[in-house]
XYZ file of C-alpha atoms in Angstrom:
674
model
C 40.461 -24.477 -10.116
C 39.610 -28.230 -11.084
C 41.640 -29.566 -8.298
C 39.736 -27.780 -6.100
C 36.567 -28.660 -7.853
C 37.634 -32.448 -7.465
C 39.265 -32.506 -3.494
C 35.460 -31.143 -2.779
C 33.785 -34.199 -5.024
C 36.170 -36.126 -2.711
C 35.092 -34.422 0.601
C 31.601 -35.179 -0.297
C 31.649 -38.849 -0.722
C 33.914 -39.319 2.124
C 31.333 -37.077 4.300
C 28.776 -39.361 3.036
C 30.243 -42.424 3.710
C 31.169 -40.701 7.716
C 27.319 -40.321 7.664
C 26.181 -43.945 6.925
C 28.396 -44.906 8.944
C 27.652 -42.932 11.718
C 24.741 -41.130 11.705
C 22.248 -43.054 9.862
C 18.985 -40.518 10.409
C 21.398 -37.680 8.587
C 22.817 -40.045 6.344
C 19.349 -41.061 5.422
C 18.089 -37.097 4.325
C 21.206 -36.691 2.406
C 20.745 -39.096 0.169
C 16.974 -38.440 -0.134
C 18.023 -35.008 -0.980
C 20.992 -35.696 -2.983
C 17.912 -38.211 -5.277
C 15.947 -35.534 -5.717
C 18.832 -33.634 -6.872
C 19.515 -36.009 -9.776
C 15.879 -36.644 -10.804
C 15.902 -33.054 -10.664
C 12.842 -33.341 -8.258
C 14.424 -30.860 -6.663
C 14.432 -27.078 -7.430
C 17.776 -26.128 -5.528
C 18.085 -22.860 -3.665
C 21.867 -22.437 -3.755
C 24.954 -22.660 -5.401
C 28.188 -23.484 -3.943
C 31.128 -20.924 -5.762
C 34.846 -21.095 -5.005
C 36.578 -17.616 -5.940
C 39.218 -15.339 -4.281
C 40.528 -18.341 -2.788
C 37.768 -18.957 -0.613
C 34.134 -20.681 -0.844
C 30.569 -19.109 -0.738
C 26.777 -20.055 -0.755
C 24.873 -17.762 -3.481
C 21.009 -17.462 -3.735
C 19.707 -18.372 -7.242
C 16.535 -16.691 -7.045
C 18.171 -13.238 -5.401
C 21.491 -13.779 -5.902
C 22.946 -12.620 -2.295
C 25.871 -14.370 -1.259
C 26.069 -16.175 2.387
C 29.113 -14.485 3.537
C 29.866 -12.217 1.399
C 32.977 -11.509 2.017
C 36.030 -13.787 3.093
C 34.484 -16.852 4.368
C 37.514 -18.505 5.635
C 38.629 -15.026 7.614
C 35.162 -14.786 8.810
C 35.240 -18.400 10.306
C 38.475 -17.390 12.157
C 36.782 -14.352 13.472
C 34.015 -16.629 15.072
C 36.870 -18.567 16.931
C 38.336 -15.631 17.500
C 35.353 -14.253 19.362
C 34.715 -17.881 21.400
C 35.814 -16.930 24.695
C 36.481 -19.047 28.063
C 34.266 -17.046 30.151
C 31.021 -18.591 31.447
C 28.474 -16.196 30.965
C 29.631 -15.464 27.417
C 27.620 -17.304 24.502
C 26.237 -20.062 27.235
C 23.516 -21.510 28.551
C 23.249 -21.586 32.067
C 20.899 -24.845 32.615
C 20.867 -24.501 36.550
C 19.097 -22.091 38.554
C 21.151 -19.796 41.135
C 20.153 -21.335 44.422
C 20.880 -18.773 47.603
C 19.976 -19.461 51.318
C 19.228 -17.278 54.087
C 21.270 -17.963 56.932
C 18.608 -19.426 59.192
C 17.223 -21.220 56.293
C 20.644 -23.091 55.258
C 21.069 -23.981 59.755
C 18.224 -25.903 59.181
C 18.586 -27.531 55.412
C 21.413 -29.307 56.085
C 19.966 -30.828 58.828
C 16.747 -31.342 57.434
C 15.345 -35.273 56.835
C 15.628 -36.121 52.480
C 12.382 -35.148 51.599
C 13.259 -32.156 52.419
C 13.344 -29.799 48.705
C 17.415 -28.212 48.776
C 18.384 -30.991 52.388
C 20.727 -32.601 49.948
C 22.258 -30.170 47.857
C 22.020 -26.633 50.373
C 25.710 -27.252 51.311
C 27.061 -27.719 47.953
C 24.792 -25.164 46.262
C 26.166 -23.113 48.837
C 29.893 -24.434 48.640
C 29.938 -23.802 44.914
C 28.033 -20.104 45.287
C 30.417 -18.907 47.926
C 33.492 -19.346 46.208
C 32.449 -18.806 42.240
C 30.765 -15.877 40.373
C 29.372 -16.163 36.567
C 32.067 -13.953 35.581
C 34.938 -16.618 36.042
C 36.493 -18.419 33.450
C 36.439 -21.718 32.630
C 40.025 -24.193 32.457
C 38.257 -25.900 29.458
C 35.932 -26.113 27.270
C 33.813 -29.616 26.792
C 30.760 -29.763 25.397
C 29.395 -26.814 22.080
C 26.585 -25.603 20.609
C 26.966 -24.276 16.873
C 23.389 -23.085 16.114
C 23.330 -22.510 12.179
C 26.362 -23.343 9.945
C 27.202 -21.816 7.097
C 29.600 -23.822 4.706
C 30.782 -25.070 8.922
C 34.352 -23.812 8.017
C 34.639 -21.937 11.553
C 33.853 -25.711 13.662
C 37.619 -27.712 11.966
C 38.958 -24.758 13.656
C 37.188 -24.100 16.739
C 37.335 -27.941 17.966
C 41.075 -28.154 17.136
C 41.643 -24.997 19.316
C 39.312 -25.595 22.316
C 39.582 -29.617 21.687
C 35.492 -29.810 22.339
C 34.228 -32.925 23.506
C 31.108 -33.745 23.070
C 29.620 -31.621 20.070
C 25.910 -30.351 19.465
C 25.366 -29.044 15.478
C 22.260 -27.445 13.762
C 21.077 -26.831 11.311
C 17.472 -26.396 9.862
C 18.242 -25.676 6.363
C 19.194 -29.129 4.619
C 20.712 -28.355 1.682
C 22.645 -25.919 2.798
C 23.958 -28.610 5.314
C 24.721 -30.263 2.365
C 26.878 -27.823 0.401
C 29.193 -28.343 4.285
C 29.751 -31.762 3.177
C 31.964 -30.246 -0.032
C 33.780 -27.756 2.679
C 35.044 -29.211 5.778
C 35.883 -32.864 6.225
C 33.512 -34.398 9.527
C 35.488 -37.742 10.590
C 38.494 -35.740 10.556
C 37.042 -33.172 12.466
C 34.805 -35.948 14.832
C 36.616 -38.651 15.718
C 36.935 -39.586 19.018
C 34.751 -37.117 19.798
C 30.927 -37.342 20.215
C 28.648 -36.038 17.743
C 25.099 -34.748 18.006
C 23.376 -33.409 15.158
C 19.737 -31.671 14.732
C 19.384 -31.756 10.451
C 16.439 -30.353 8.690
C 14.464 -31.489 12.325
C 10.994 -31.379 13.967
C 10.426 -29.150 17.281
C 9.964 -33.162 18.870
C 12.866 -34.208 17.052
C 15.338 -31.640 17.914
C 14.114 -31.840 21.543
C 14.805 -35.717 21.183
C 18.291 -34.947 19.913
C 19.145 -31.988 22.587
C 18.130 -34.766 25.341
C 20.774 -36.488 24.007
C 23.476 -34.276 23.613
C 22.295 -32.939 27.479
C 22.737 -36.187 29.168
C 25.540 -37.330 27.975
C 28.066 -36.168 30.467
C 25.357 -34.197 32.419
C 28.352 -33.000 34.648
C 29.553 -30.715 31.981
C 25.974 -28.695 32.078
C 26.292 -26.184 34.823
C 27.118 -23.641 31.772
C 27.272 -24.822 28.093
C 28.824 -22.440 25.596
C 27.014 -22.320 22.082
C 27.943 -20.183 18.616
C 25.068 -18.009 17.254
C 25.626 -18.181 13.293
C 23.021 -15.785 12.455
C 19.896 -14.054 13.463
C 17.622 -16.666 11.283
C 19.191 -18.604 14.616
C 17.396 -16.785 17.399
C 14.652 -18.520 18.480
C 16.907 -22.269 19.260
C 17.814 -19.964 21.671
C 14.430 -19.332 23.209
C 13.570 -23.060 22.454
C 16.675 -24.196 24.620
C 15.882 -22.130 27.753
C 12.363 -23.266 27.351
C 13.870 -27.535 27.325
C 16.748 -26.565 30.184
C 14.268 -24.967 32.384
C 11.141 -28.204 31.495
C 14.545 -30.768 32.383
C 12.817 -33.625 34.323
C 15.484 -33.112 36.429
C 14.800 -29.489 37.094
C 10.951 -29.971 37.802
C 10.904 -33.138 39.655
C 13.973 -33.577 42.218
C 14.610 -36.548 43.681
C 13.235 -35.299 47.311
C 10.034 -35.225 46.180
C 10.150 -38.900 44.528
C 11.440 -40.292 47.996
C 8.037 -38.797 49.016
C 6.285 -39.966 46.159
C 7.968 -43.347 46.782
C 6.973 -43.337 50.884
C 3.112 -42.938 50.186
C 3.231 -45.820 47.862
C 3.798 -47.678 50.146
C 1.373 -46.605 52.529
C -1.160 -47.872 49.748
C 0.087 -50.753 48.846
C 0.312 -50.963 53.142
C -3.235 -50.266 53.473
C -5.052 -52.129 50.329
C -6.009 -49.653 47.552
C -6.947 -50.953 44.303
C -3.899 -50.593 41.830
C -4.982 -50.493 38.377
C -4.176 -52.684 35.459
C -2.921 -49.778 32.603
C -2.010 -52.561 30.126
C -3.399 -52.190 26.826
C -5.919 -54.111 25.794
C -5.737 -53.835 22.485
C -8.646 -56.399 21.618
C -10.943 -55.096 24.832
C -14.082 -53.424 22.494
C -16.130 -52.208 26.539
C -16.372 -48.875 24.447
C -16.586 -49.804 21.194
C -19.565 -47.283 20.898
C -19.103 -45.064 24.124
C -17.429 -41.857 23.483
C -15.297 -40.340 26.138
C -15.196 -36.520 26.325
C -11.707 -35.569 28.242
C -11.798 -32.603 29.995
C -8.909 -30.269 31.676
C -9.024 -27.332 32.838
C -7.733 -25.265 30.172
C -9.624 -21.855 29.022
C -11.535 -24.203 26.327
C -13.290 -25.638 29.075
C -15.155 -22.184 29.995
C -15.878 -21.197 26.676
C -17.837 -24.203 26.229
C -19.465 -24.977 29.153
C -22.951 -25.195 27.557
C -22.130 -27.517 25.058
C -20.654 -29.520 27.426
C -23.777 -29.375 29.898
C -26.050 -29.977 26.924
C -24.610 -33.181 25.507
C -22.872 -34.889 29.081
C -25.208 -38.038 28.509
C -23.297 -38.435 24.455
C -20.383 -39.207 26.345
C -17.881 -41.126 29.431
C -16.951 -38.187 31.034
C -13.080 -38.424 31.840
C -12.194 -35.323 34.053
C -9.020 -33.754 35.512
C -9.758 -32.766 39.559
C -8.843 -29.563 38.517
C -11.900 -29.569 35.905
C -14.524 -30.263 38.647
C -15.203 -26.393 39.902
C -16.078 -25.995 36.555
C -18.190 -28.553 35.922
C -19.870 -28.332 39.311
C -21.258 -25.138 38.293
C -23.055 -26.342 34.881
C -24.382 -29.338 36.905
C -22.233 -31.896 35.248
C -20.923 -35.243 36.747
C -18.327 -37.033 35.673
C -17.642 -40.827 35.489
C -13.783 -40.508 36.193
C -12.206 -37.628 37.953
C -8.829 -37.470 38.085
C -5.742 -36.615 40.469
C -1.830 -36.843 40.140
C -0.942 -33.703 42.271
C 0.874 -34.388 45.618
C 1.331 -30.491 46.841
C -0.971 -30.613 50.504
C -1.558 -26.758 50.412
C -2.480 -26.597 46.618
C -4.674 -29.656 47.267
C -6.826 -27.970 50.355
C -6.930 -25.358 48.394
C -8.727 -26.703 45.523
C -11.021 -28.819 47.914
C -11.874 -25.993 49.752
C -13.462 -24.300 46.842
C -15.127 -27.070 45.734
C -17.162 -27.576 49.145
C -19.629 -29.899 48.748
C -17.882 -33.293 47.554
C -21.636 -35.018 47.007
C -21.644 -34.708 44.097
C -18.716 -37.427 43.328
C -20.456 -40.162 45.226
C -21.046 -41.787 42.006
C -18.299 -40.988 40.354
C -14.737 -43.121 39.735
C -11.864 -41.988 41.134
C -8.415 -42.449 39.815
C -5.541 -41.045 41.834
C -1.626 -41.169 41.031
C -1.398 -43.380 44.356
C 1.776 -40.938 45.998
C -1.315 -37.804 45.828
C -2.046 -35.676 49.408
C -3.069 -38.274 51.679
C -6.183 -36.055 53.224
C -7.390 -36.469 49.802
C -8.321 -40.464 50.394
C -10.357 -39.439 53.351
C -12.372 -37.750 51.881
C -13.909 -40.642 49.681
C -15.273 -43.865 49.723
C -12.246 -46.514 49.393
C -14.475 -48.596 47.048
C -14.556 -45.603 44.444
C -10.238 -44.897 44.690
C -8.224 -46.949 42.067
C -4.456 -46.131 41.606
C -1.792 -45.549 39.571
C 1.898 -45.545 39.918
C 3.831 -42.189 38.796
C 7.388 -42.731 38.979
C 7.580 -45.786 41.243
C 7.207 -49.481 39.769
C 6.283 -51.562 43.203
C 3.538 -53.354 40.333
C 5.749 -52.870 37.997
C 4.759 -52.427 34.354
C 1.373 -52.788 35.080
C 0.229 -49.434 37.149
C 2.768 -47.232 36.311
C 2.194 -44.032 33.946
C 4.972 -41.212 34.019
C 2.889 -38.070 33.202
C 4.115 -33.951 34.231
C 0.273 -32.582 34.879
C -3.163 -34.154 35.655
C -4.072 -33.312 31.303
C -1.231 -35.961 30.686
C -2.760 -38.478 32.652
C -6.622 -37.917 31.702
C -5.422 -38.338 28.047
C -3.364 -41.809 28.151
C -6.032 -43.206 29.936
C -8.494 -42.750 27.609
C -5.964 -43.603 24.962
C -4.722 -47.070 27.126
C -8.663 -47.960 27.629
C -8.976 -48.265 24.299
C -12.334 -46.309 23.072
C -12.491 -45.569 19.614
C -13.851 -42.307 19.939
C -11.967 -39.291 21.792
C -13.012 -36.150 22.493
C -10.662 -33.296 24.312
C -11.869 -30.180 25.649
C -9.865 -27.625 27.936
C -6.437 -29.399 27.197
C -5.397 -26.160 25.517
C -1.834 -25.892 27.043
C -1.878 -22.611 25.906
C -3.069 -18.963 27.146
C -6.280 -18.167 26.165
C -7.013 -14.983 24.067
C -7.363 -12.669 26.706
C -4.049 -14.360 28.453
C -5.762 -16.710 30.628
C -4.090 -20.083 32.097
C -7.360 -21.979 33.421
C -10.729 -21.721 33.471
C -12.221 -18.656 35.719
C -13.537 -21.616 37.900
C -9.775 -23.213 38.024
C -8.374 -22.443 42.426
C -5.487 -21.484 39.803
C -7.006 -18.904 37.263
C -4.964 -15.635 36.164
C -3.928 -13.657 33.480
C 0.022 -13.762 32.473
C 1.628 -11.084 30.424
C 4.002 -11.001 28.243
C 7.810 -11.089 29.453
C 9.472 -12.575 27.294
C 13.316 -13.424 28.552
C 15.852 -12.089 26.194
C 19.056 -12.592 28.131
C 21.777 -14.867 27.250
C 21.518 -17.248 30.162
C 18.515 -18.898 31.332
C 18.670 -16.835 35.164
C 15.141 -14.647 34.154
C 13.747 -17.292 32.338
C 10.422 -18.820 34.371
C 9.015 -22.077 34.544
C 5.552 -20.502 34.648
C 5.673 -16.909 33.372
C 7.622 -16.236 30.579
C 5.567 -16.412 27.526
C 6.877 -18.366 24.485
C 5.298 -19.610 20.504
C 4.160 -22.899 19.287
C 1.862 -24.408 17.186
C -1.602 -23.955 17.421
C -4.502 -26.268 17.109
C -6.357 -23.808 15.222
C -4.256 -20.937 14.574
C -0.849 -21.079 13.140
C 1.148 -20.043 16.503
C -0.369 -19.860 20.073
C 0.861 -18.578 23.160
C 2.021 -21.197 26.273
C 3.966 -21.027 29.205
C 7.264 -23.896 29.530
C 4.897 -24.981 31.939
C 2.738 -25.992 29.905
C 5.133 -26.788 26.958
C 6.315 -29.431 29.246
C 3.091 -31.476 28.899
C 3.406 -31.577 24.610
C 6.007 -34.140 23.728
C 4.511 -36.060 26.978
C 1.376 -36.246 24.900
C 2.506 -36.508 22.103
C 4.847 -39.643 22.823
C 1.551 -41.057 25.200
C -0.310 -40.961 21.316
C 2.910 -42.020 19.676
C 2.947 -45.373 22.089
C -0.789 -45.832 23.211
C -2.910 -45.009 20.392
C -4.120 -47.705 18.659
C -4.481 -47.523 14.376
C -8.660 -48.403 15.230
C -8.557 -45.034 17.847
C -9.759 -41.498 16.386
C -8.561 -38.513 18.540
C -10.787 -35.083 17.928
C -8.789 -32.140 19.632
C -11.509 -29.432 20.308
C -9.515 -26.691 22.270
C -8.097 -23.572 20.389
C -4.860 -24.280 22.212
C -1.780 -25.990 20.873
C -1.508 -28.699 18.213
C -0.696 -32.402 19.485
C 0.603 -34.938 16.937
C -1.569 -37.313 15.041
C -5.147 -35.939 16.471
C -7.830 -34.186 14.089
C -8.220 -30.108 15.204
C -12.003 -30.128 15.012
C -14.147 -26.962 16.135
C -17.351 -28.483 18.684
C -20.346 -26.960 16.232
C -18.709 -29.489 13.486
C -18.795 -32.840 16.373
C -21.811 -35.392 14.934
C -23.819 -36.357 17.785
C -24.427 -40.033 18.931
C -27.238 -41.558 20.817
C -27.603 -40.567 24.230
C -26.030 -43.434 27.086
C -27.648 -44.824 29.652
C -25.447 -43.389 32.363
C -26.995 -45.172 35.720
C -26.179 -48.253 33.902
C -23.068 -47.019 32.821
C -21.317 -46.162 36.251
C -22.243 -49.932 37.176
C -20.728 -50.749 34.106
C -17.830 -49.391 34.605
C -16.874 -50.077 38.274
C -17.204 -54.044 37.748
C -14.716 -52.674 34.519
C -12.436 -51.418 36.630
C -12.663 -53.987 39.584
C -11.697 -56.879 37.072
C -8.550 -54.914 36.041
C -7.533 -53.877 39.265
C -5.111 -56.235 42.320
C -4.537 -54.477 45.848
C -1.837 -57.741 46.548
C 1.676 -58.197 44.969
C 1.919 -60.794 43.023
C 5.139 -62.735 42.809
C 7.185 -60.977 40.263
C 6.496 -57.636 42.484
C 7.857 -59.179 45.792
C 10.827 -60.205 43.251
C 11.343 -57.073 42.796
C 11.311 -56.184 46.830
C 14.667 -58.644 46.745
C 15.970 -57.057 43.853
C 15.797 -53.126 45.623
C 17.523 -55.323 48.777
C 20.392 -56.389 47.067
C 20.627 -53.191 44.686
C 20.757 -51.023 47.812
C 23.635 -53.336 49.412
C 25.457 -52.742 46.390
C 24.901 -48.422 46.711
C 26.571 -49.151 50.411
C 29.508 -51.074 49.323
C 29.567 -48.050 46.483
C 29.773 -45.630 49.116
C 32.190 -46.880 51.340
C 34.521 -47.394 48.340
C 34.208 -43.786 47.025
C 34.771 -42.408 51.010
C 38.423 -44.521 51.549
C 39.316 -43.605 48.287
C 42.293 -41.322 48.104
C 43.262 -38.611 45.524
C 46.315 -36.185 45.550
C 44.719 -33.504 43.939
C 41.398 -32.212 42.442
C 41.547 -34.121 38.850
C 41.725 -37.687 41.094
C 39.122 -36.412 42.758
C 36.541 -35.757 40.173
C 37.671 -39.025 38.336
C 35.954 -41.041 42.295
C 33.289 -38.943 41.514
C 32.348 -39.213 38.164
C 33.293 -43.498 39.019
C 30.717 -43.724 41.751
C 28.122 -41.918 39.575
C 28.969 -44.147 37.195
C 27.982 -47.258 39.259
C 25.072 -46.211 40.635
C 23.387 -45.156 37.576
C 24.213 -47.805 35.757
C 23.601 -50.564 37.815
C 21.512 -53.087 36.481
C 18.497 -52.793 38.886
C 16.188 -49.745 37.264
C 13.895 -49.393 40.502
C 12.517 -46.014 42.488
C 16.553 -45.893 44.284
C 18.109 -45.348 40.675
C 16.102 -42.282 39.030
C 15.977 -41.340 42.392
C 20.372 -40.837 42.626
C 20.130 -39.465 38.603
C 18.104 -37.343 39.020
C 20.670 -36.294 42.389
C 23.329 -36.651 40.453
C 22.308 -34.389 37.349
C 21.438 -31.547 39.779
C 24.270 -31.653 41.829
C 27.711 -32.956 39.555
C 27.712 -29.739 37.323
C 28.717 -27.438 40.347
C 31.472 -29.588 41.363
C 32.812 -29.901 38.089
C 32.618 -26.478 37.106
C 33.940 -25.702 40.896
C 37.076 -27.402 40.273
C 37.396 -26.457 36.652
C 37.192 -22.416 37.292
C 40.373 -20.841 36.718
C 40.722 -18.568 39.040
C 39.877 -21.112 42.155
C 43.247 -21.062 44.165
C 44.299 -24.390 46.126
C 41.746 -26.298 44.528
C 42.931 -29.439 46.807
C 42.326 -27.791 49.790
C 38.123 -28.007 48.607
C 38.326 -31.497 47.588
C 37.845 -33.267 51.607
C 35.072 -30.394 52.303
C 32.875 -31.823 49.286
C 33.556 -35.704 50.203
C 32.518 -35.039 53.341
C 29.233 -33.221 51.843
C 28.806 -36.158 49.453
C 28.766 -39.056 51.406
C 26.726 -37.665 54.156
C 23.962 -36.571 51.791
C 24.165 -39.391 49.070
C 24.213 -41.822 52.621
C 21.424 -40.316 53.855
C 19.070 -40.685 50.424
C 19.841 -44.280 50.515
C 18.806 -44.973 53.235
C 15.816 -43.075 53.532
C 15.027 -45.193 50.778
C 16.030 -48.491 52.684
C 13.973 -47.397 55.412
C 10.568 -46.373 53.509
C 10.782 -50.224 51.482
C 10.917 -51.826 55.180
C 7.407 -49.933 55.521
C 6.126 -52.338 53.571
C 3.847 -55.336 55.670
C 6.332 -58.181 53.818
C 9.482 -56.710 54.436
C 8.721 -55.356 57.675
C 7.821 -59.168 59.227
C 10.847 -60.234 57.892
C 12.894 -57.779 59.618
C 11.088 -58.158 63.230
C 11.503 -61.714 62.480
C 14.992 -61.365 62.671
C 15.880 -59.582 64.729
C 13.310 -61.208 67.273
C 15.993 -64.289 66.549
C 19.017 -62.606 66.775
């Protein structure tokens, strides 16, 4: 027994040293807990015991044992239950997409702005040959949801040779006990490991994001083990993350279209806002901002808004305008980021007469529907970029919704007091998604998914729970939940110490905000709105630019150089030879790495990264399917499809870039000399 105790203590110290060298976050948590235990300022919940030749954990309060059986045999059985079958104990990170014959014929020859135009042939080839019931040839990425004492980890990792593992344990004290029983250094040396130990939800998302993007071409099916039912919520959380991943919600073709529209607005000499935070700017010192989204709380508090509109500078989402118009409120600033032509026309049609916005300043993403620009005076419009970088960092604001945008702008322009209303990011008590005046308002019924994979998990209609602003938990959807980490991110990067954010909505909780019921707001003096509107215009004109500056012009030539490199890489891939599927996959990985790791960080790099994240998992899974026969015959087909579509994307970006007046004139002069 003494020998077992000595070995366990030595193992613990070796593991502490391992985490000190390889994972500082986990190490600091372990040392903090160890200090509390040594100082007897923390009362332990568990004790590690060794009896009948195996370890177990006993809960001190109840006397219950974690395993209550031979933990070694229990762990061996866990490993026996791990299979190579794709649809067993796995997350399907990419949706199954099928096409009717007529639609497929049109898509494969459509331009690169068209959804699925560059992916349809790959998806179709995959789904015609591979089914979810097939088997992997290997498991490269694996998730352990809950550990116990972790005894099954070294056995399974050795048996299946996992290359990338994600280890999740919410109980730090229990995780600490695993350091006595298994050797993390021996188990994980030569592999890539990610740990989520006693993390907050936002920390968990960040850790999972690192795991997911590493070797993303292995993501079609991600296998996992659930140690206990206590971790079932993590399955739902991961599903929510997967379906809301940036590459899943914002395809490469949308960025191509966005890119083209931004270039058009630069040519047309619209004003682009400088969004660099002005720490010393005090114009808004005594002018609180009321930030209005279109959530259910907007409708509920409409009367209060109407009565107190002159006490705030009001910045509102376009989706909130119908409610504001109905109650006689004219926002000082209205914001729109949606690019969709159909939804824009639907919203404008419902708004009707737009004259109530004659004196309102309009903040648009430069890529909003072109029809929107024709409805308003050019001098009232101010633009920012979203996912493009032609104005470098000055005008770029990457968002997931208009609610994120109005919040970020309020922070950026440095007002000390910010009041959020209608940014619920959650469902109302009656299941309502928005204020009833919203052009897409509806009620969402509870349809929680319980499937093993993500096939039936819908972005807009599945109900999940998250922390509430006033209530402990509230119902939301994965679509709304996408904005929560974005808004928290904006808080972290933009919020200054002197700024206070009051969340008035009966919706989700937002970090570093103060929940406040609307009746508890101390009302300030009324503002002279006519003067303020003139001052706002002067203020925003002063921080806007029309022409590209020298550094921005230099960026254009960096883009041209990047395109030259991309053409060379595509040609190199096209001319590469391979005698088997493994060599073919290696050549794809080389192409992807060289393109996405290019030193220039402009739009085409993001476009190609998203494209590859959506198609390479299909290709890798295709050639790592046990049931697939004669794999080599498919390499030529995939190569032809890839070269065709990659070249089409790059050429589209190239042609759009040369629509810029400056580059267009250079191209015309060059052609004239030739």
